[in-house]
XYZ file of N, CA and C in Angstrom:
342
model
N 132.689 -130.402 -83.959
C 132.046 -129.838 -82.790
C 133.079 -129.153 -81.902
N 134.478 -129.842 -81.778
C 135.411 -128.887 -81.185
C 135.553 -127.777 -81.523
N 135.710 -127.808 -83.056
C 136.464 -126.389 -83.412
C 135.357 -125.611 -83.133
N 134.020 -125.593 -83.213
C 133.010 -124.946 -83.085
C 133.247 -124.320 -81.926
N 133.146 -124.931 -80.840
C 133.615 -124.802 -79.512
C 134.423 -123.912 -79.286
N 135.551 -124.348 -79.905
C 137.032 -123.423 -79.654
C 136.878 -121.870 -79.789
N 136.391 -122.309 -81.590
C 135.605 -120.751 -81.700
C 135.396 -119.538 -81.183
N 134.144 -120.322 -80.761
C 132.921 -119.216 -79.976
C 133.514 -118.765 -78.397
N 134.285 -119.914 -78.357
C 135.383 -119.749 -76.966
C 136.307 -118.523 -76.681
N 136.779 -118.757 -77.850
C 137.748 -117.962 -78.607
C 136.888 -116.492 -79.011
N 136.022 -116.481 -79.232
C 135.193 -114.847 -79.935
C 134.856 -114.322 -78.463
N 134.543 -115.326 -76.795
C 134.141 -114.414 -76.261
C 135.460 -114.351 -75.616
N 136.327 -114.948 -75.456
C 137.392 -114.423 -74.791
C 138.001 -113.056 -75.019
N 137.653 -113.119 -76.657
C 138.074 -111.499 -77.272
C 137.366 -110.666 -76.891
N 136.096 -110.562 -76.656
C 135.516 -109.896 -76.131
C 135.244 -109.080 -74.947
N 135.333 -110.438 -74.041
C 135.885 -109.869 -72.603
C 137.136 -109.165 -72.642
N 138.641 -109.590 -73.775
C 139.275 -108.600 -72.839
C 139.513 -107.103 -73.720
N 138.846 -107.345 -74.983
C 137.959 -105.739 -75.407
C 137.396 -104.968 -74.336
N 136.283 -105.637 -73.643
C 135.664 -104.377 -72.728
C 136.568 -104.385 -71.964
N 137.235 -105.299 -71.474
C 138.062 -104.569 -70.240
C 139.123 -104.163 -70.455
N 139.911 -103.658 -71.581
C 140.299 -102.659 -72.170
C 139.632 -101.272 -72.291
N 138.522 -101.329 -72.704
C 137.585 -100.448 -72.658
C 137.773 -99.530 -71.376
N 136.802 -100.501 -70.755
C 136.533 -100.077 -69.824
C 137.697 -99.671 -68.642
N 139.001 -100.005 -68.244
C 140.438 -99.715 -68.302
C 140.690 -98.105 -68.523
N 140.403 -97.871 -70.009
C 140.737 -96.812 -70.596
C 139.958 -95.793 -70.055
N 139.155 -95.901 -69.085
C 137.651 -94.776 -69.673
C 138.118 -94.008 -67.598
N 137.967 -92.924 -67.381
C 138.003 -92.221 -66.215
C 136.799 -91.996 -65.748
N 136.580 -92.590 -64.587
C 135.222 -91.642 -64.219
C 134.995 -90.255 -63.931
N 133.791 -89.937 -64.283
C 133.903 -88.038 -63.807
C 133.296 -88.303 -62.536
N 133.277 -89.014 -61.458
C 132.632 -88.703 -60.531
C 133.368 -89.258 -59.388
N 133.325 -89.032 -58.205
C 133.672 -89.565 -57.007
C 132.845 -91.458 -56.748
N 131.648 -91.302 -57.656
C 130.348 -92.321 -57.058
C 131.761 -93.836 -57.495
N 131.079 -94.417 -57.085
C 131.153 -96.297 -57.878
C 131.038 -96.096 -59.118
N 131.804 -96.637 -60.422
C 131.392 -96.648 -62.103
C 130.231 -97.584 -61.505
N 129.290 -97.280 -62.814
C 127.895 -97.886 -63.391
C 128.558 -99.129 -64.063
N 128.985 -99.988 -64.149
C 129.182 -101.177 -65.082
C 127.923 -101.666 -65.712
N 126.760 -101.417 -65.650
C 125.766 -101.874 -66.190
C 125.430 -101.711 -67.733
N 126.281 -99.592 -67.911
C 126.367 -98.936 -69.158
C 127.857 -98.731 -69.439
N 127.198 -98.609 -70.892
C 129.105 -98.389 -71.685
C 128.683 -97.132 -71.924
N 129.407 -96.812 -72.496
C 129.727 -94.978 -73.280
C 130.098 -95.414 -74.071
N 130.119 -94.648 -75.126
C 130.813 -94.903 -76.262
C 131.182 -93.294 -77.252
N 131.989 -92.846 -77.696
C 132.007 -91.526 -78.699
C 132.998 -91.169 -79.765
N 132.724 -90.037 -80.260
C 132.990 -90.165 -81.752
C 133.858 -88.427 -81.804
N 134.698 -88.349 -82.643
C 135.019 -86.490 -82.681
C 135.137 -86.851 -83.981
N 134.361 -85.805 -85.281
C 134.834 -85.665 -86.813
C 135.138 -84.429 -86.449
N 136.387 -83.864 -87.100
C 136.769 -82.774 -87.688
C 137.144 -82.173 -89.391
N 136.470 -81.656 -89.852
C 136.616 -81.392 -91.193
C 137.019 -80.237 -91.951
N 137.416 -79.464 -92.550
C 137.668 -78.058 -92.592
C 137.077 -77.134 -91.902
N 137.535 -77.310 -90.734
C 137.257 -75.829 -89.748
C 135.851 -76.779 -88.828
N 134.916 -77.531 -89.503
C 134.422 -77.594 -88.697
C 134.018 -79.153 -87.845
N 133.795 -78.898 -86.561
C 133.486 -79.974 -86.149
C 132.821 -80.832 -85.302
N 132.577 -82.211 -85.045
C 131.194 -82.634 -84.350
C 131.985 -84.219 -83.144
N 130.961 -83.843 -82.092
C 130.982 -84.531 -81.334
C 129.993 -85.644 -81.065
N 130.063 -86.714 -81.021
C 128.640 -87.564 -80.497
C 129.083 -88.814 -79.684
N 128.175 -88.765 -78.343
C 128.674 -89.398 -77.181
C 127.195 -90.516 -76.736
N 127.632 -91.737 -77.205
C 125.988 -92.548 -76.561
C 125.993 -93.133 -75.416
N 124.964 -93.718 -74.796
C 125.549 -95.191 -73.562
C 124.467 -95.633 -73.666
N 125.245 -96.863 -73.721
C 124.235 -98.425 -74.055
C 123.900 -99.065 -72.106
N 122.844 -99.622 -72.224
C 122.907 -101.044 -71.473
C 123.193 -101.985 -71.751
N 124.412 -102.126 -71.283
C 125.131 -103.441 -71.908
C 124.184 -104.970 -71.846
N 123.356 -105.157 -70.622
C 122.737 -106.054 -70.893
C 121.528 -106.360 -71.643
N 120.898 -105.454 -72.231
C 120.007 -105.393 -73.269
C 120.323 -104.517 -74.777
N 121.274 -104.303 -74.752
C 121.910 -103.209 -75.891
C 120.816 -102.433 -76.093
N 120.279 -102.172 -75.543
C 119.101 -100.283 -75.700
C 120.048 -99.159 -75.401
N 119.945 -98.310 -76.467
C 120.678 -97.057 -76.512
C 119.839 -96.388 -75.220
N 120.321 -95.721 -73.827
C 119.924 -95.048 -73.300
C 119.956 -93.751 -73.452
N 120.928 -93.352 -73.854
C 121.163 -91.830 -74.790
C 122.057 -91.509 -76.050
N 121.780 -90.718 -76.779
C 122.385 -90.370 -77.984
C 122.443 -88.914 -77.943
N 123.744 -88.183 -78.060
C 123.939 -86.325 -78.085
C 124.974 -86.533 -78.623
N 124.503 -85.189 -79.168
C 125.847 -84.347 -79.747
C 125.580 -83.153 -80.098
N 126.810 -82.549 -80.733
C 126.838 -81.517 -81.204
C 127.791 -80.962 -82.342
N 127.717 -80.165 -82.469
C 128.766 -79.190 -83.836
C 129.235 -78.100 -83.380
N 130.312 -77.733 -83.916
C 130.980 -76.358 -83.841
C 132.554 -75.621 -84.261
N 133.024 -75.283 -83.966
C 134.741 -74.823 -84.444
C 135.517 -75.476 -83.922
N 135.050 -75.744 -82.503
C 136.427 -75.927 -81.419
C 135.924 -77.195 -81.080
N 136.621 -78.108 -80.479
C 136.373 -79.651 -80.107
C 136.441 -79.381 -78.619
N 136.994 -78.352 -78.177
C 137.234 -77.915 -76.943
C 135.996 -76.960 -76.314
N 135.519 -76.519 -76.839
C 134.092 -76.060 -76.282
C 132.853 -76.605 -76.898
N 132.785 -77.876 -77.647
C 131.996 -78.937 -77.799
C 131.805 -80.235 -76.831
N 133.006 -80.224 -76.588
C 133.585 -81.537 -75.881
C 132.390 -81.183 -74.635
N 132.287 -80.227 -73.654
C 131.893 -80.079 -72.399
C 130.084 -79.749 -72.801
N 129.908 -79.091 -73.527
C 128.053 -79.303 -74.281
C 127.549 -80.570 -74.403
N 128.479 -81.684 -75.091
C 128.008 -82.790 -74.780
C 127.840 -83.519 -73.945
N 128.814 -83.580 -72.938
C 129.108 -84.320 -71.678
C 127.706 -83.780 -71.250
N 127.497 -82.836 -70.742
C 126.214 -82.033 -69.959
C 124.931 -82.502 -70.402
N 125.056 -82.739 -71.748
C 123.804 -83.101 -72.196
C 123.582 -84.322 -71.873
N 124.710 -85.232 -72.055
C 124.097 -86.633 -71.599
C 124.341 -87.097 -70.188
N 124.814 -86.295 -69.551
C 124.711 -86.459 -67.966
C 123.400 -85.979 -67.426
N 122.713 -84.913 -68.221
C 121.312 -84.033 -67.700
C 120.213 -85.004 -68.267
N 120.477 -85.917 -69.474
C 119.587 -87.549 -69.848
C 119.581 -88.449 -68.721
N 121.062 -88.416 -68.180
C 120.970 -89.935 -67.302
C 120.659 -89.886 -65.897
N 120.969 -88.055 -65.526
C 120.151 -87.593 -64.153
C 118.403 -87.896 -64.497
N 117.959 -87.459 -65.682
C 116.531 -87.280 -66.087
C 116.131 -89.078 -65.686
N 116.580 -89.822 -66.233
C 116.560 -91.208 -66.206
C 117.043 -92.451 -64.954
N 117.496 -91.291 -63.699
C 117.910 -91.498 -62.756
C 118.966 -92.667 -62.497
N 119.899 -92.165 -63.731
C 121.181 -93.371 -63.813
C 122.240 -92.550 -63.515
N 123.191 -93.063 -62.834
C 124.427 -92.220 -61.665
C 125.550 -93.428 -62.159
N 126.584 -92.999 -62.372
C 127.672 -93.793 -62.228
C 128.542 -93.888 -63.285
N 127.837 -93.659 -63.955
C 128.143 -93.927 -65.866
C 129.540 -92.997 -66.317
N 130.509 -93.647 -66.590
C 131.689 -93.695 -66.828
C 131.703 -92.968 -68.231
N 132.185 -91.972 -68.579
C 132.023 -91.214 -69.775
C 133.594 -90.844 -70.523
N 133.854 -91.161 -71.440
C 134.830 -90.946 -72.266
C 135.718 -89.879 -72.281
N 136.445 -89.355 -72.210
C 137.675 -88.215 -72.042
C 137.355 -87.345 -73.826
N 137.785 -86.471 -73.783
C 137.928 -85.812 -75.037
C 138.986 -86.540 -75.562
N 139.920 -86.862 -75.322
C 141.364 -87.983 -75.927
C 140.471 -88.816 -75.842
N 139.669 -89.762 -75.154
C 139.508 -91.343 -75.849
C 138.504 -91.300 -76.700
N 137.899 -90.355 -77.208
C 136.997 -90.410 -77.679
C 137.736 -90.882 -79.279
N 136.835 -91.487 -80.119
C 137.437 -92.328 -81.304
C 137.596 -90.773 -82.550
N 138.496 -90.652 -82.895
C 138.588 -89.906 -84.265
C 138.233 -89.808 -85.605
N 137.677 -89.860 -86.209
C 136.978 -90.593 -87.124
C 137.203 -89.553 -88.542
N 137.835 -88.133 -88.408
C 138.006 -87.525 -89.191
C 138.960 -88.088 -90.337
N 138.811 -87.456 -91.465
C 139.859 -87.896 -92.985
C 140.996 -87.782 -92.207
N 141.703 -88.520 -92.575
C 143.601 -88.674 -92.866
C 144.403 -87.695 -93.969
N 144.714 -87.496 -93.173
C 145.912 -86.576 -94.345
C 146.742 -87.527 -95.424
């Protein structure tokens, strides 16, 4: 029953200091208070020549995806800002303000390795 304990002790401790790493890492785009309620989360593939962006945010306390966007194109640099817009023009639609959104650098890389 200890080790059980220790465990699960142990899995959320990792956890907590995951998000707050996370969340650490992440800049707000806004002047407001961050939203702590939602995460962000996103993705950049790049593949020969071409490439895709996709940016979600969860409610952390019910894990419901509140939005999912993205997009495709050449440049990661004039993708990067299509997406942001899109899911900021979801969370205005949905009247959520605060929400802490990922940088073009933190966003996770996910393309092949050389």
């Amino acid at each position: 029953m200890n080790r059980s304990y220790s465990k699960i002790r142990h899995i959320q401790e990792s956890n907590q200091r995951l998000e707050g790493r996370l969340i650490s890492e992440q800049v707000p785009v806004s002047e407001e208070t961050p939203n702590t309620q939602y995460m962000a989360a996103g993705t950049k593939f790049c593949f020969f020549g071409s490439c895709r962006i996709d940016i979600k945010v969860i409610d952390k306390t019910t894990s419901q995806i509140i939005t999912s966007q993205g997009s495709e194109g050449s440049d990661v640099n004039s993708i990067y800002p299509q997406v942001i817009k899109l899911v900021q023009d979801e969370l205005t639609t949905k009247k959520i303000t605060g929400v802490t959104l990922p940088t073009l650098e933190q966003l996770e890389d996910t393309s092949p390795k050389k």
